Coordinates of C-alpha atoms in Angstrom, one line a residue:
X508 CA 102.5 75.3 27.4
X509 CA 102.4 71.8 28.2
X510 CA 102.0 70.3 31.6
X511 CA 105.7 69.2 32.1
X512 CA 106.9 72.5 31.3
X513 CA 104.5 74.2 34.0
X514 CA 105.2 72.0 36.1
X515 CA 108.8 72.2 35.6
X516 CA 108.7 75.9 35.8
X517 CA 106.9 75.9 39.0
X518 CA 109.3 73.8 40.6
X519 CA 112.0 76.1 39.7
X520 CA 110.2 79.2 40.9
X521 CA 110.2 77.1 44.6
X522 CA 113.5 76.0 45.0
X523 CA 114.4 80.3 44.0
X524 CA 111.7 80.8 46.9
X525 CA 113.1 78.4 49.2
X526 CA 116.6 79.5 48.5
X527 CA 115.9 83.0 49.2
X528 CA 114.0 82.1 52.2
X529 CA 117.0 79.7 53.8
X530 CA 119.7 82.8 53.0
X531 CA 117.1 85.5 54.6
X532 CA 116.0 83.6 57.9
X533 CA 118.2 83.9 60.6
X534 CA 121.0 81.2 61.7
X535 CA 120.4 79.9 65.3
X536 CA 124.2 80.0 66.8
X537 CA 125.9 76.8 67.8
X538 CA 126.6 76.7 71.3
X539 CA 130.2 78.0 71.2
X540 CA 128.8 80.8 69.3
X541 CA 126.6 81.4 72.0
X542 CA 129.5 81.2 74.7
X543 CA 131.7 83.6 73.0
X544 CA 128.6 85.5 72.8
X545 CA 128.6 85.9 76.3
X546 CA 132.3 86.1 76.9
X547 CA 132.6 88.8 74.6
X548 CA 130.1 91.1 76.9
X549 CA 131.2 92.6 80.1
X550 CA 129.9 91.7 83.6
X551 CA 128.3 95.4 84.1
X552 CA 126.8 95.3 80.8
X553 CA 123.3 93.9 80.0
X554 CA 123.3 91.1 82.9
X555 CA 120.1 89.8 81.8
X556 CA 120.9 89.2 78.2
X557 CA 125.0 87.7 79.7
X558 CA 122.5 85.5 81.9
X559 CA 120.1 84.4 79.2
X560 CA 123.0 83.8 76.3
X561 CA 125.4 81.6 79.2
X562 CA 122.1 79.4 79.7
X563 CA 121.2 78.8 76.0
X564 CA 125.0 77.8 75.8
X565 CA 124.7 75.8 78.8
X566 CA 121.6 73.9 78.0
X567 CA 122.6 73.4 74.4
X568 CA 125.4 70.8 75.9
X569 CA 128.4 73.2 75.6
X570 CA 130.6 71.9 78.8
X571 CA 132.3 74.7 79.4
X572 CA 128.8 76.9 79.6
X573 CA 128.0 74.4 82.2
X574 CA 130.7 74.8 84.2
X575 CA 130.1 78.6 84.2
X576 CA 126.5 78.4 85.2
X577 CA 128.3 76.9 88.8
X578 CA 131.1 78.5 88.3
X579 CA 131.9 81.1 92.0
X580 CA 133.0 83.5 89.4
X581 CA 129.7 84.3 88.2
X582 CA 127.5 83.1 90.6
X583 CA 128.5 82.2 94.0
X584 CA 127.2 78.6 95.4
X585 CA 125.0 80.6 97.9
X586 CA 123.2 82.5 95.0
X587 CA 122.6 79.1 93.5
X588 CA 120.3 76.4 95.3
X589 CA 122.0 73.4 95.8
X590 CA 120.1 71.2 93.3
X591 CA 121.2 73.5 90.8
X592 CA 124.1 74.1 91.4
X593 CA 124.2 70.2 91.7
X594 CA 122.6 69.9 88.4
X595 CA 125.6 71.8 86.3
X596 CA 128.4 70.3 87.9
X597 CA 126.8 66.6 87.6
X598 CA 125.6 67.6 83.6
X599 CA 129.4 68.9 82.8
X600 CA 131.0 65.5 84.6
X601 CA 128.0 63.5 82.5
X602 CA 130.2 64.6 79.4
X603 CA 133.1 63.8 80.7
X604 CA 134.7 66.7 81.8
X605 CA 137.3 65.6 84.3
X606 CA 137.7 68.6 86.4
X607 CA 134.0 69.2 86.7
X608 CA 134.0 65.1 88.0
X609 CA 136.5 65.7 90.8
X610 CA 134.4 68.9 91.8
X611 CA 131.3 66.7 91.6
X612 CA 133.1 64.2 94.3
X613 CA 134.1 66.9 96.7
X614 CA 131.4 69.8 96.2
X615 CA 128.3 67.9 95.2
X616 CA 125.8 66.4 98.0
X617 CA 124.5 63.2 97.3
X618 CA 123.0 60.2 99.4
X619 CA 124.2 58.0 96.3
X620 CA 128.3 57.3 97.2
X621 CA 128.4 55.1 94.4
X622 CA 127.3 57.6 91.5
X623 CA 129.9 60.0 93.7
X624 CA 132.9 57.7 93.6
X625 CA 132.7 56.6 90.2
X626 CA 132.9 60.5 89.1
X627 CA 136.4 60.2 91.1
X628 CA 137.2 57.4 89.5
X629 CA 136.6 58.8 86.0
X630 CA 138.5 61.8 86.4
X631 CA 141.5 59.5 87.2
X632 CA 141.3 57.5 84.6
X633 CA 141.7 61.0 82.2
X634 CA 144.6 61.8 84.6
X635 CA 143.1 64.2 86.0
X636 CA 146.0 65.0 88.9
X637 CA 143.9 66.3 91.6
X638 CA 141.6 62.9 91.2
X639 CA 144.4 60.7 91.6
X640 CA 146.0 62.4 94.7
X641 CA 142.6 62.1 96.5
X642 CA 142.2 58.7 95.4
X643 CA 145.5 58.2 97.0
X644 CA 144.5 60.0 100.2
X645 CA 140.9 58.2 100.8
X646 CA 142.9 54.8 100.1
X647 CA 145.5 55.7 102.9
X648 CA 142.8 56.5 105.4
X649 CA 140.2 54.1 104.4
X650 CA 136.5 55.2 103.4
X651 CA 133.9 52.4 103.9
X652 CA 131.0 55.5 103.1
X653 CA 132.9 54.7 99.3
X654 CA 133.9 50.8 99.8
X655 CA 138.0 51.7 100.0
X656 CA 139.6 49.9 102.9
X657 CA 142.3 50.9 103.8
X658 CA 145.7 50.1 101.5
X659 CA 148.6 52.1 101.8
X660 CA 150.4 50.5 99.1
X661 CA 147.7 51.5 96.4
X662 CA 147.9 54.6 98.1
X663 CA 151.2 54.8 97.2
X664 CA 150.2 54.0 93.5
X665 CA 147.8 57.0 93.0
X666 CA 150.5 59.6 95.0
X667 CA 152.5 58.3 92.3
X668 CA 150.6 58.9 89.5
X669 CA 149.7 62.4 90.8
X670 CA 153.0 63.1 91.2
X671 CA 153.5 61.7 87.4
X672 CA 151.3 64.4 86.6
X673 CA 153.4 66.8 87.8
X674 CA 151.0 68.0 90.8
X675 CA 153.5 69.7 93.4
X676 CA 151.3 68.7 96.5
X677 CA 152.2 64.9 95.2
X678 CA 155.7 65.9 94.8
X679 CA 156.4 67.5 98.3
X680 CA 154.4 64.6 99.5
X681 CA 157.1 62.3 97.9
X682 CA 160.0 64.4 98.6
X683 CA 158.7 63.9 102.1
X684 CA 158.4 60.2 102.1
X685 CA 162.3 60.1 100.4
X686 CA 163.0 61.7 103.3
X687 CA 161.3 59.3 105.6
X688 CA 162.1 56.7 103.9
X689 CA 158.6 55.7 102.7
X690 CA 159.5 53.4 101.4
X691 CA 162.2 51.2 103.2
X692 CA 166.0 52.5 102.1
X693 CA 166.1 49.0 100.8
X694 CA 163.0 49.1 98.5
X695 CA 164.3 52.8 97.4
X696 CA 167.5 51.3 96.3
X697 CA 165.9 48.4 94.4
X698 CA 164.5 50.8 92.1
X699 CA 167.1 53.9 92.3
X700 CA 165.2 56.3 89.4
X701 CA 161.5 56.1 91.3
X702 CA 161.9 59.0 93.2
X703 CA 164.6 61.2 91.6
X704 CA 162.8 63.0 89.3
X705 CA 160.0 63.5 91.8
X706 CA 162.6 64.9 94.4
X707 CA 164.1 67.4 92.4
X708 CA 161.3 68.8 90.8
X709 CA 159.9 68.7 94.5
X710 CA 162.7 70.8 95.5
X711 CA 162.0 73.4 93.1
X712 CA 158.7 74.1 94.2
X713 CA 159.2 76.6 96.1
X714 CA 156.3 77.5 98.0
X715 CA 156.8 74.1 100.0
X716 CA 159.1 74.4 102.7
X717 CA 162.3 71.4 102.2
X718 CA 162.3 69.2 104.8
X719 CA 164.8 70.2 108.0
X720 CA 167.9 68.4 108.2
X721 CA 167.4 67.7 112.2
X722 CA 164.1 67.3 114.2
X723 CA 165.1 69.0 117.4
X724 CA 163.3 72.0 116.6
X725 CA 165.8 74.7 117.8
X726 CA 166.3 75.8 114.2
X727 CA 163.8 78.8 113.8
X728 CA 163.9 78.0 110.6
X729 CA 162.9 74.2 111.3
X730 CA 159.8 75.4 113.4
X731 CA 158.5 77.7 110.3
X732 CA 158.5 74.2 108.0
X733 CA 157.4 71.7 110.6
X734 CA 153.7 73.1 110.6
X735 CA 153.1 72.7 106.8
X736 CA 155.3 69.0 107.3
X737 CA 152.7 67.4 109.5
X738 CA 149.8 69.0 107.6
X739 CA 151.0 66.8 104.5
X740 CA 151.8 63.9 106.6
X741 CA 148.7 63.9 108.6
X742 CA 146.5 64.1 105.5
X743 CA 148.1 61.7 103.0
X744 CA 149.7 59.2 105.6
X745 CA 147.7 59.6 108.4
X746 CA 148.6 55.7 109.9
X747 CA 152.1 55.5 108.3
X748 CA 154.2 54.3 111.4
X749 CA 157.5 56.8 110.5
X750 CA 155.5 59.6 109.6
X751 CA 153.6 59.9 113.2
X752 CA 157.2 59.0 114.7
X753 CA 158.4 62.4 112.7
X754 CA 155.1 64.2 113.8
X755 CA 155.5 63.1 117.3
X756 CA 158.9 64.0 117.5
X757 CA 158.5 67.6 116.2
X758 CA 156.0 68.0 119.1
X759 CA 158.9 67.9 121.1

């Protein structure tokens, strides 16, 4: 046998090994593998191994995997230590998860308010609706900790947008201020369609009270409403001159 052909033969005889070996050793699982691993097993059955699978998941870079490992459904925030639970909400927002980067603004501690805002920021820009009604919030009451003064017409913009996105705190909020006339009767009628949509669906969400027709208070009905009222008011138009008329005057 000449050379070539041994050495020809011998190749083939390693790429049979190799190929036996790659079909015979064990596939590491992808990190959704490793999720579903871990979904797929009870909460009273093998904790440990549940623990140790949502980890590997975590770790791996599978978003969702980080969100668990903060998550209060599987292990409360007083069962983590704050840096860790820091660590997963912050790692999950780092890939651009937009609810994990709203939760990192108002459930994270930091001393950094830039690296805090901008996860608001980002979570806004995906149209994220909870983002963009908070944005709208911190730029009606001003926050100098983030460097938002105060601006009630951008304000208005991001209760907007929020209410855009179909959250029904933005909507009662703008059902409100239709109400109110937030803004002027005059500005409303310059752009009749702005607030029409956002009325009605308002007015079918109905776990938020509509707004009483009179302000005296003697309707028991009216009394039951006007607590929720100047809740919204007070948070989302804390300096708006007609809504603290209307909160005054229900004190009455």
């Amino acid at each position: 046998m000449s050379v070539k052909s041994a050495l020809i033969i011998s190749g083939g005889v390693l790429a049979s090994a190799l190929g036996v070996y790659w079909i015979a050793s064990p596939r590491e699982p992808s990190p959704e593998e490793l999720y579903r691993q871990y979904m797929e097993l009870s909460p009273f059955e093998q904790f440990e191994q549940k623990e140790e699978l949502l980890k590997k998941a975590a770790q791996a870079g599978y978003v969702p995997a980080m969100r668990q490992m903060a998550d209060h459904n599987f292990l409360s925030k007083s069962d983590l230590k704050p840096d860790e639970y820091n660590y997963w909400i912050k790692k999950a927002a780092d890939h651009g998860n937009p609810q994990a980067q709203y939760e990192a603004f108002t459930e994270c501690v930091s001393e950094n308010a830039f690296e805090i805002i901008s996860y608001l920021v980002q979570a806004d820009r995906q149209c994220y609706a909870p983002a963009s009604l908070e944005l709208g919030r911190l730029h009606a009451c001003g926050a100098e900790e983030y460097g938002i003064m105060r601006d009630e017409r951008k304000a208005m913009e991001f209760y907007q947008k929020a209410a855009a996105l179909n959250h029904p705190e933005a909507l009662y909020l703008l059902y409100l201020m239709e109400k109110l006339e937030i803004p002027s009767r005059e500005e409303a009628e310059r752009r009749p369609d702005a607030y029409a949509r956002y009325l009605q669906q308002a007015q079918q969400q109905k776990a938020f009270p509509i707004m009483p027709p009179c302000m005296d208070g003697e309707d028991p009905r009216n009394r039951q409403s006007e607590g929720r009222i100047r809740e919204v008011l007070k948070t989302y138009l804390p300096q708006n001159p007609k809504a603290i008329e209307w909160i005054q005057k229900s004190y009455r």
